C-alpha positions as MATLAB code, in Angstrom:
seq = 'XXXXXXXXXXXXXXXXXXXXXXXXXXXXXXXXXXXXXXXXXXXXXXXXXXXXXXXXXXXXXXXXXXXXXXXXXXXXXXXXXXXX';
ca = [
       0.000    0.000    0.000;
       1.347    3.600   -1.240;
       0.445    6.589    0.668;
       0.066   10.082   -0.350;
       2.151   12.840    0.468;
       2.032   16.329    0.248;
       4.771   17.986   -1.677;
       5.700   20.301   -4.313;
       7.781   22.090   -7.251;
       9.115   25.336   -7.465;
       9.176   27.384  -10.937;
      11.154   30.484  -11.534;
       9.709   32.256  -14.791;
       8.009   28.947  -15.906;
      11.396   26.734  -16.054;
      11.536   24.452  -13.148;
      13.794   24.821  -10.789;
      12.992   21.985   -7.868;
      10.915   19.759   -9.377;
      10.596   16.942   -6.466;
      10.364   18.987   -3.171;
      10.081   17.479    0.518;
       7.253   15.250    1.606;
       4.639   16.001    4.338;
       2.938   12.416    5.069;
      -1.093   12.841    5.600;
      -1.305   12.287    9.548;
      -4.372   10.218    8.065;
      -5.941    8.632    4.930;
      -8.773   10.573    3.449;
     -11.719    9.109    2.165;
     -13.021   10.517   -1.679;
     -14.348   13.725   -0.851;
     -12.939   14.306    2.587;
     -10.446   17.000    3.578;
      -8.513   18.114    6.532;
      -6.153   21.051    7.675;
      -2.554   20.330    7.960;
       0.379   22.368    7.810;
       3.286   21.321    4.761;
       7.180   21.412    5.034;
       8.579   23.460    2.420;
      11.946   24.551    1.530;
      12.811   27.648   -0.053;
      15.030   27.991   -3.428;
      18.904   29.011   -2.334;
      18.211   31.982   -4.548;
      16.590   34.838   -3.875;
      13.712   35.690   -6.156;
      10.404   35.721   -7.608;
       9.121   32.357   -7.666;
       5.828   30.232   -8.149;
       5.282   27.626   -5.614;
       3.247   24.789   -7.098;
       1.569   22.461   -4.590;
       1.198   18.530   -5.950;
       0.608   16.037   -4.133;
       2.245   12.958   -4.994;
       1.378    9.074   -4.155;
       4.675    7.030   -3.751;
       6.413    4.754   -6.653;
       2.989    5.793   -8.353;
       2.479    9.405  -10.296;
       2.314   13.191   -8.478;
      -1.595   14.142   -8.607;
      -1.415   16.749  -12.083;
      -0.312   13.914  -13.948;
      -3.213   12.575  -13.620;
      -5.932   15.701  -13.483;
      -4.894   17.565  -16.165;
      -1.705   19.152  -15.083;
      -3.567   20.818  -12.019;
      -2.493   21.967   -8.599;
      -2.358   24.551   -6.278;
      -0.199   28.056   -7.429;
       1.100   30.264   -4.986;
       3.413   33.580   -5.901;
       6.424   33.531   -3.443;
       9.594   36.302   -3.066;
      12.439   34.339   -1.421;
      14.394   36.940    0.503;
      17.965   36.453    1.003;
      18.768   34.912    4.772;
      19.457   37.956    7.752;
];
């Protein structure tokens, strides 16, 4: 049995530049339908920049979600600032 877990890819004027991110591991399985809140591990680009974060879940040794729904997932615009 494969589980899913939440992860991610980050794009940097539409060429990838982390295409296989870190994995958050549902603290539960979800029936069809369900959801739940849950906060995701995510590590920033070494760069500083303008970036888009795209959220994709992925289900292990199997296929990330958008390659199977159309190329779909969750965008988010993020400016990685450089470390203080």
């Amino acid at each position: 049995l494969t589980r899913v877990a939440l992860s991610y890819h980050w794009q940097q004027d539409g060429a990838s530049v982390v295409y296989d991110g870190a994995r958050t591991q549902l603290p539960r399985a979800l029936e069809a339908g369900a959801s739940l809140e849950t906060t995701i591990h995510v590590e920033a680009p070494a760069e500083p920049g303008a970036y888009e974060l795209l959220l994709d879940p992925v289900r292990e040794g199997i296929a990330w979600f958008s390659e199977h729904n159309g190329g779909a997932f969750c965008e988010v615009t993020v400016e990685v600032v450089p470390a203080s």
